[in-house]
Amino acid sequence: MCDIFDAVPKADMASMEHPIFSLSTKPDTRVREYEHNGIKIAIKPSVDGLATVHDRDVLIYCISQLMTALNEGREVSQVVRFRAFDMLVATNRNTAGSGYSQLKAALERLAGTRISTNIVTGGKEIFRTFGLIESAEVVRETRDGRMQEVEIKLSDWVFNAIRSKEVLTLHRDYFRLRKPLERRIYELARKHCGAQKEWRISLALLQKKCGSNSTPREFRRLVMNIVREDREHDHMPDYAISYDEQEDMVTFSNRQGVKMVLPPAVAPHLDPDVYETARMLAPGFDVYYLEREWRSWLPETPRNPEAAFLGFCRKWVQNRKNTV
């Protein structure tokens, strides 16, 4: 059950790298084939069309919830349930009746879009056809037709990426970008520029990675509009975007919102017997409070969690004696 209200937005790296989702706001029923650096992808739509960049919000919401739960040491499942209202609010969507209708349509396109690829996720190379989600079900529905709870089963491909933590954090303002091309360009910048000072890419390759079906001339016009708006309003999250007409190159510059961070130290659950020893070492102290303090202080994941925790308890008591 998705119940983490402040989960940080995260997306899987494979679909940030490759043009899985359609940029079209109208039903896109063309079969898309993409090949780059040995990766081959065929994306096939259902009669409802390909899943769109905005449909991706559902996956981002689920990935964000599951990653937060994993980081808290909780068990996660490939089947997730969430309140439709929570998802709509978290992704800056309309919560009126049309928002729920759009969510239903998104679920149908996500389940109907089939992918054949040799992308590696979780150390496994998958050569088969699969959907972005395996199934979706409205668990509860109000009398006026609005969804209350939705249950979906993520594909093995997406779930493997989650379990292997092959995900990246997105800026919360990602959901404020309304143009599909702006979102796609941000995803590519987040994936390739990351915490670097800047990243450059030719306009032709950018178009290929975006999966845009526009003519090169029209794509250049669309990108230049985004560049112009960003220059005037700084509306693109994390990265400033510029275009060199002479070299036909697009440059993304880090606004310093994305910094290189080390993964948080995570200690597994402690053996129950260690708490008795901790009580003897720190008489009068709440050992569970000490455990929380220890976990928040950890500079790195310890090789022997029990010994590390007991050492922390000794230091805690000694420091308190020295201040008395």
Coordinates of C-alpha atoms in Angstrom, one line a residue:
M1 CA 0.0 0.0 0.0
C2 CA 1.5 3.4 -1.0
D3 CA 1.2 5.5 2.1
I4 CA 4.3 7.7 2.0
F5 CA 3.1 11.2 1.4
D6 CA 6.5 12.9 1.0
A7 CA 8.2 10.3 -1.2
V8 CA 11.0 11.8 -3.3
P9 CA 10.2 11.5 -7.1
K10 CA 12.3 8.9 -8.7
A11 CA 12.4 7.3 -12.2
D12 CA 14.1 4.2 -13.6
M13 CA 17.3 4.9 -15.5
A14 CA 16.5 2.7 -18.5
S15 CA 13.4 4.6 -19.6
M16 CA 15.2 7.9 -18.9
E17 CA 17.9 6.9 -21.3
H18 CA 15.8 5.5 -24.1
P19 CA 12.6 6.9 -25.8
I20 CA 10.0 4.5 -24.3
F21 CA 7.2 7.0 -24.0
S22 CA 5.4 9.0 -26.7
L23 CA 5.6 12.8 -26.8
S24 CA 2.3 13.1 -28.6
T25 CA -0.8 14.4 -26.9
K26 CA -3.0 12.6 -29.4
P27 CA -3.3 8.7 -29.7
D28 CA 0.1 7.5 -31.1
T29 CA -0.4 4.2 -32.8
R30 CA 2.8 3.9 -34.7
V31 CA 5.3 1.2 -33.9
R32 CA 8.6 2.8 -32.8
E33 CA 12.0 1.1 -33.3
Y34 CA 15.1 2.5 -31.7
E35 CA 18.7 1.4 -31.7
H36 CA 21.7 3.1 -30.1
N37 CA 25.0 1.8 -28.8
G38 CA 23.9 -1.9 -29.2
I39 CA 20.6 -1.3 -27.5
K40 CA 17.6 -2.3 -29.6
I41 CA 14.0 -1.4 -28.6
A42 CA 10.7 -1.9 -30.3
I43 CA 7.7 -0.2 -28.7
K44 CA 4.3 -1.4 -29.9
P45 CA 1.1 0.3 -29.1
S46 CA -2.4 -1.1 -28.3
V47 CA -5.5 0.3 -30.0
D48 CA -5.4 3.1 -27.4
G49 CA -2.0 4.2 -28.5
L50 CA 1.5 4.3 -26.9
A51 CA 1.9 5.2 -23.3
T52 CA 2.8 8.9 -23.1
V53 CA 5.3 11.0 -21.1
H54 CA 2.5 12.1 -18.9
D55 CA 1.3 8.5 -18.4
R56 CA 4.8 7.9 -16.9
D57 CA 3.7 9.8 -13.8
V58 CA 2.0 6.6 -12.6
L59 CA 5.2 4.7 -12.8
I60 CA 7.2 7.6 -11.2
Y61 CA 4.7 7.6 -8.3
C62 CA 5.0 3.9 -7.7
I63 CA 8.8 3.8 -8.1
S64 CA 9.1 6.7 -5.6
Q65 CA 6.9 5.0 -3.0
L66 CA 8.7 1.6 -3.3
M67 CA 12.2 3.2 -3.2
T68 CA 11.4 5.1 0.0
A69 CA 10.0 2.0 1.5
L70 CA 13.1 0.0 0.6
N71 CA 15.4 2.7 2.1
E72 CA 13.4 2.4 5.3
G73 CA 14.0 -1.3 5.4
R74 CA 10.4 -2.3 4.5
E75 CA 9.4 -5.2 2.3
V76 CA 8.1 -4.2 -1.1
S77 CA 5.9 -6.0 -3.6
Q78 CA 5.5 -6.0 -7.4
V79 CA 1.7 -5.4 -6.7
V80 CA 1.1 -1.9 -5.3
R81 CA -2.1 -0.2 -4.3
F82 CA -2.6 3.5 -4.0
R83 CA -5.3 6.1 -3.5
A84 CA -6.0 7.8 -6.8
F85 CA -6.3 11.2 -5.1
D86 CA -2.9 10.9 -3.5
M87 CA -1.3 10.1 -6.8
L88 CA -3.0 13.0 -8.6
V89 CA -1.9 15.5 -5.9
A90 CA 1.7 14.2 -5.8
T91 CA 2.1 14.5 -9.6
N92 CA 0.4 17.9 -9.8
R93 CA -2.6 16.6 -11.8
N94 CA -6.2 17.7 -11.9
T95 CA -8.3 16.1 -9.1
A96 CA -11.6 16.9 -10.7
G97 CA -13.6 14.2 -12.6
S98 CA -11.4 14.6 -15.7
G99 CA -8.3 13.8 -13.7
Y100 CA -9.7 10.4 -12.8
S101 CA -10.8 9.7 -16.4
Q102 CA -7.3 10.6 -17.6
L103 CA -5.8 8.3 -15.0
K104 CA -7.9 5.4 -16.2
A105 CA -6.8 6.1 -19.8
A106 CA -3.2 6.2 -18.7
L107 CA -3.5 2.8 -17.0
E108 CA -4.9 1.3 -20.2
R109 CA -2.1 2.7 -22.3
L110 CA 0.6 1.6 -19.8
A111 CA -0.8 -2.0 -19.8
G112 CA -1.3 -2.0 -23.6
T113 CA 2.1 -0.7 -24.6
R114 CA 4.4 -3.7 -25.3
I115 CA 8.2 -3.5 -25.4
S116 CA 10.8 -5.8 -26.9
T117 CA 14.3 -5.0 -25.9
N118 CA 17.7 -6.3 -24.7
I119 CA 18.1 -3.6 -22.0
V120 CA 19.8 -4.9 -18.9
T121 CA 18.1 -4.2 -15.5
G122 CA 19.2 -5.7 -12.2
G123 CA 22.1 -7.5 -13.9
K124 CA 19.7 -9.4 -16.1
E125 CA 19.5 -9.1 -19.9
I126 CA 15.9 -9.5 -21.0
F127 CA 15.0 -10.6 -24.5
R128 CA 11.3 -10.7 -24.4
T129 CA 8.1 -8.7 -24.9
F130 CA 6.5 -7.1 -21.8
G131 CA 4.3 -4.3 -20.7
L132 CA 5.2 -1.3 -18.6
I133 CA 2.6 -2.7 -16.1
E134 CA 1.2 -6.2 -16.2
S135 CA -2.3 -5.3 -15.0
A136 CA -4.4 -2.6 -13.3
E137 CA -7.5 -2.7 -11.3
V138 CA -9.8 -0.1 -9.7
V139 CA -10.3 -1.6 -6.2
R140 CA -12.9 0.9 -5.1
E141 CA -15.0 3.4 -7.0
T142 CA -17.3 6.2 -5.8
R143 CA -20.9 6.5 -6.9
D144 CA -20.0 9.3 -9.3
G145 CA -17.4 7.1 -11.0
R146 CA -14.2 8.5 -9.4
M147 CA -11.6 6.0 -8.4
Q148 CA -10.6 5.7 -4.7
E149 CA -8.0 3.0 -4.8
V150 CA -6.0 1.6 -7.7
E151 CA -4.0 -1.6 -7.7
I152 CA -1.4 -2.3 -10.3
K153 CA 1.2 -5.0 -11.0
L154 CA 4.5 -3.6 -12.2
S155 CA 6.3 -5.4 -15.0
D156 CA 9.4 -7.5 -14.1
W157 CA 11.5 -5.0 -16.0
V158 CA 10.4 -2.1 -13.8
F159 CA 10.5 -4.1 -10.6
N160 CA 14.0 -5.4 -11.3
A161 CA 15.2 -1.8 -11.7
I162 CA 13.7 -0.9 -8.3
R163 CA 15.2 -3.8 -6.5
S164 CA 18.6 -3.1 -8.0
K165 CA 18.1 0.7 -7.2
E166 CA 18.7 1.6 -10.8
V167 CA 16.8 4.8 -10.3
L168 CA 17.5 8.6 -10.2
T169 CA 15.9 11.3 -8.2
L170 CA 13.8 13.9 -10.1
H171 CA 13.2 17.5 -9.1
R172 CA 9.7 18.0 -7.8
D173 CA 9.1 20.7 -10.4
Y174 CA 9.3 18.0 -13.0
F175 CA 5.6 17.6 -12.6
R176 CA 5.1 21.3 -13.3
L177 CA 6.5 20.9 -16.8
R178 CA 3.4 20.7 -19.1
K179 CA 5.1 20.2 -22.5
P180 CA 6.0 16.5 -23.1
L181 CA 9.2 17.6 -24.9
E182 CA 10.3 19.6 -21.8
R183 CA 9.9 16.6 -19.6
R184 CA 11.8 14.3 -22.0
I185 CA 14.6 16.8 -22.3
Y186 CA 14.9 17.2 -18.5
E187 CA 15.0 13.4 -18.1
L188 CA 17.9 13.1 -20.6
A189 CA 19.7 16.0 -18.8
R190 CA 19.2 14.3 -15.4
K191 CA 20.5 11.0 -16.7
H192 CA 23.5 12.2 -18.7
C193 CA 24.5 15.5 -17.1
G194 CA 23.8 14.4 -13.5
A195 CA 26.1 16.2 -11.1
Q196 CA 28.6 17.2 -13.8
K197 CA 29.0 20.9 -14.6
E198 CA 27.6 20.5 -18.1
W199 CA 26.6 18.1 -20.8
R200 CA 26.6 18.7 -24.6
I201 CA 24.7 16.8 -27.3
S202 CA 24.0 17.3 -31.0
L203 CA 20.5 18.4 -31.9
A204 CA 20.2 15.3 -34.2
L205 CA 21.1 12.9 -31.4
L206 CA 18.9 14.8 -28.9
Q207 CA 16.0 14.3 -31.3
K208 CA 16.7 10.6 -31.6
K209 CA 16.9 10.2 -27.8
C210 CA 13.7 12.1 -27.4
G211 CA 11.8 9.9 -29.8
S212 CA 10.4 12.9 -31.6
N213 CA 8.6 12.3 -34.9
S214 CA 8.9 16.0 -35.9
T215 CA 11.0 17.1 -38.9
P216 CA 14.5 18.3 -38.0
R217 CA 13.5 21.8 -38.7
E218 CA 10.4 21.6 -36.5
F219 CA 12.3 19.9 -33.7
R220 CA 14.9 22.7 -33.8
R221 CA 12.1 25.3 -33.5
L222 CA 10.6 23.5 -30.5
V223 CA 14.0 23.2 -28.8
M224 CA 14.8 26.9 -29.4
N225 CA 11.4 27.8 -27.9
I226 CA 12.3 25.9 -24.7
V227 CA 15.8 27.5 -24.7
R228 CA 14.2 31.0 -25.0
E229 CA 11.7 30.4 -22.3
D230 CA 14.3 29.0 -20.0
R231 CA 16.6 32.0 -20.6
E232 CA 13.8 34.3 -19.7
H233 CA 12.2 32.4 -16.8
D234 CA 14.7 29.7 -15.6
H235 CA 11.8 27.3 -15.7
M236 CA 13.7 24.1 -16.4
P237 CA 14.6 22.2 -13.1
D238 CA 18.2 21.6 -12.2
Y239 CA 19.7 22.5 -15.6
A240 CA 19.9 25.6 -17.7
I241 CA 19.6 24.9 -21.5
S242 CA 21.3 26.7 -24.3
Y243 CA 21.7 26.1 -28.1
D244 CA 24.7 26.9 -30.3
E245 CA 23.4 27.4 -33.9
Q246 CA 26.8 27.3 -35.5
E247 CA 27.7 23.9 -34.0
D248 CA 24.1 22.7 -33.9
M249 CA 24.8 21.6 -30.3
V250 CA 22.6 21.8 -27.2
T251 CA 24.3 22.4 -23.8
F252 CA 22.9 21.6 -20.4
S253 CA 24.5 23.4 -17.4
N254 CA 24.0 22.3 -13.9
R255 CA 22.3 24.9 -11.7
Q256 CA 24.1 23.3 -8.7
G257 CA 20.7 21.8 -7.6
V258 CA 22.1 18.4 -8.4
K259 CA 25.2 17.4 -6.4
M260 CA 27.2 14.3 -6.1
V261 CA 26.0 12.5 -3.0
L262 CA 27.1 9.3 -1.4
P263 CA 24.4 6.6 -0.9
P264 CA 23.0 6.7 2.6
A265 CA 24.5 4.2 5.1
V266 CA 21.9 1.5 5.8
A267 CA 22.3 -1.1 8.6
P268 CA 20.1 -4.3 8.6
H269 CA 17.8 -5.2 11.5
L270 CA 19.7 -6.0 14.7
D271 CA 19.7 -9.3 16.4
P272 CA 17.1 -9.2 19.3
D273 CA 19.7 -10.3 21.8
V274 CA 21.8 -7.2 21.3
Y275 CA 19.2 -5.0 23.0
E276 CA 19.8 -6.8 26.4
T277 CA 23.5 -6.1 26.1
A278 CA 22.8 -2.5 25.1
R279 CA 20.7 -2.0 28.3
M280 CA 23.6 -3.2 30.4
L281 CA 26.0 -0.8 28.6
A282 CA 23.6 2.1 28.8
P283 CA 21.5 1.7 31.9
G284 CA 18.6 4.2 32.2
F285 CA 18.6 4.9 28.5
D286 CA 15.9 3.9 25.9
V287 CA 17.8 1.5 23.7
Y288 CA 15.4 2.0 20.8
Y289 CA 16.0 5.7 21.0
L290 CA 19.7 5.0 20.9
E291 CA 19.3 2.8 17.9
R292 CA 17.5 5.6 16.0
E293 CA 20.3 8.0 16.9
W294 CA 22.9 5.4 15.8
R295 CA 21.2 4.8 12.5
S296 CA 20.9 8.6 11.7
W297 CA 24.6 9.1 12.6
L298 CA 26.1 6.2 10.6
P299 CA 28.8 7.5 8.3
E300 CA 28.9 4.2 6.4
T301 CA 27.3 0.8 6.4
P302 CA 29.0 -1.3 9.2
R303 CA 30.4 -4.8 8.6
N304 CA 29.2 -5.9 12.0
P305 CA 26.0 -4.0 12.8
E306 CA 25.6 -5.4 16.4
A307 CA 29.2 -4.6 17.4
A308 CA 28.9 -1.1 15.8
F309 CA 25.7 -0.4 17.7
L310 CA 27.1 -1.6 21.1
G311 CA 30.2 0.6 20.5
F312 CA 27.9 3.6 19.8
C313 CA 26.1 2.9 23.1
R314 CA 29.4 2.8 25.1
K315 CA 30.5 6.1 23.5
W316 CA 27.0 7.6 24.2
V317 CA 27.3 6.8 27.9
Q318 CA 30.9 8.0 28.1
N319 CA 30.1 11.3 26.4
R320 CA 27.3 11.9 28.9
K321 CA 29.6 11.2 31.8
N322 CA 32.1 13.7 30.4
T323 CA 29.6 16.4 30.3
V324 CA 28.3 16.0 33.8

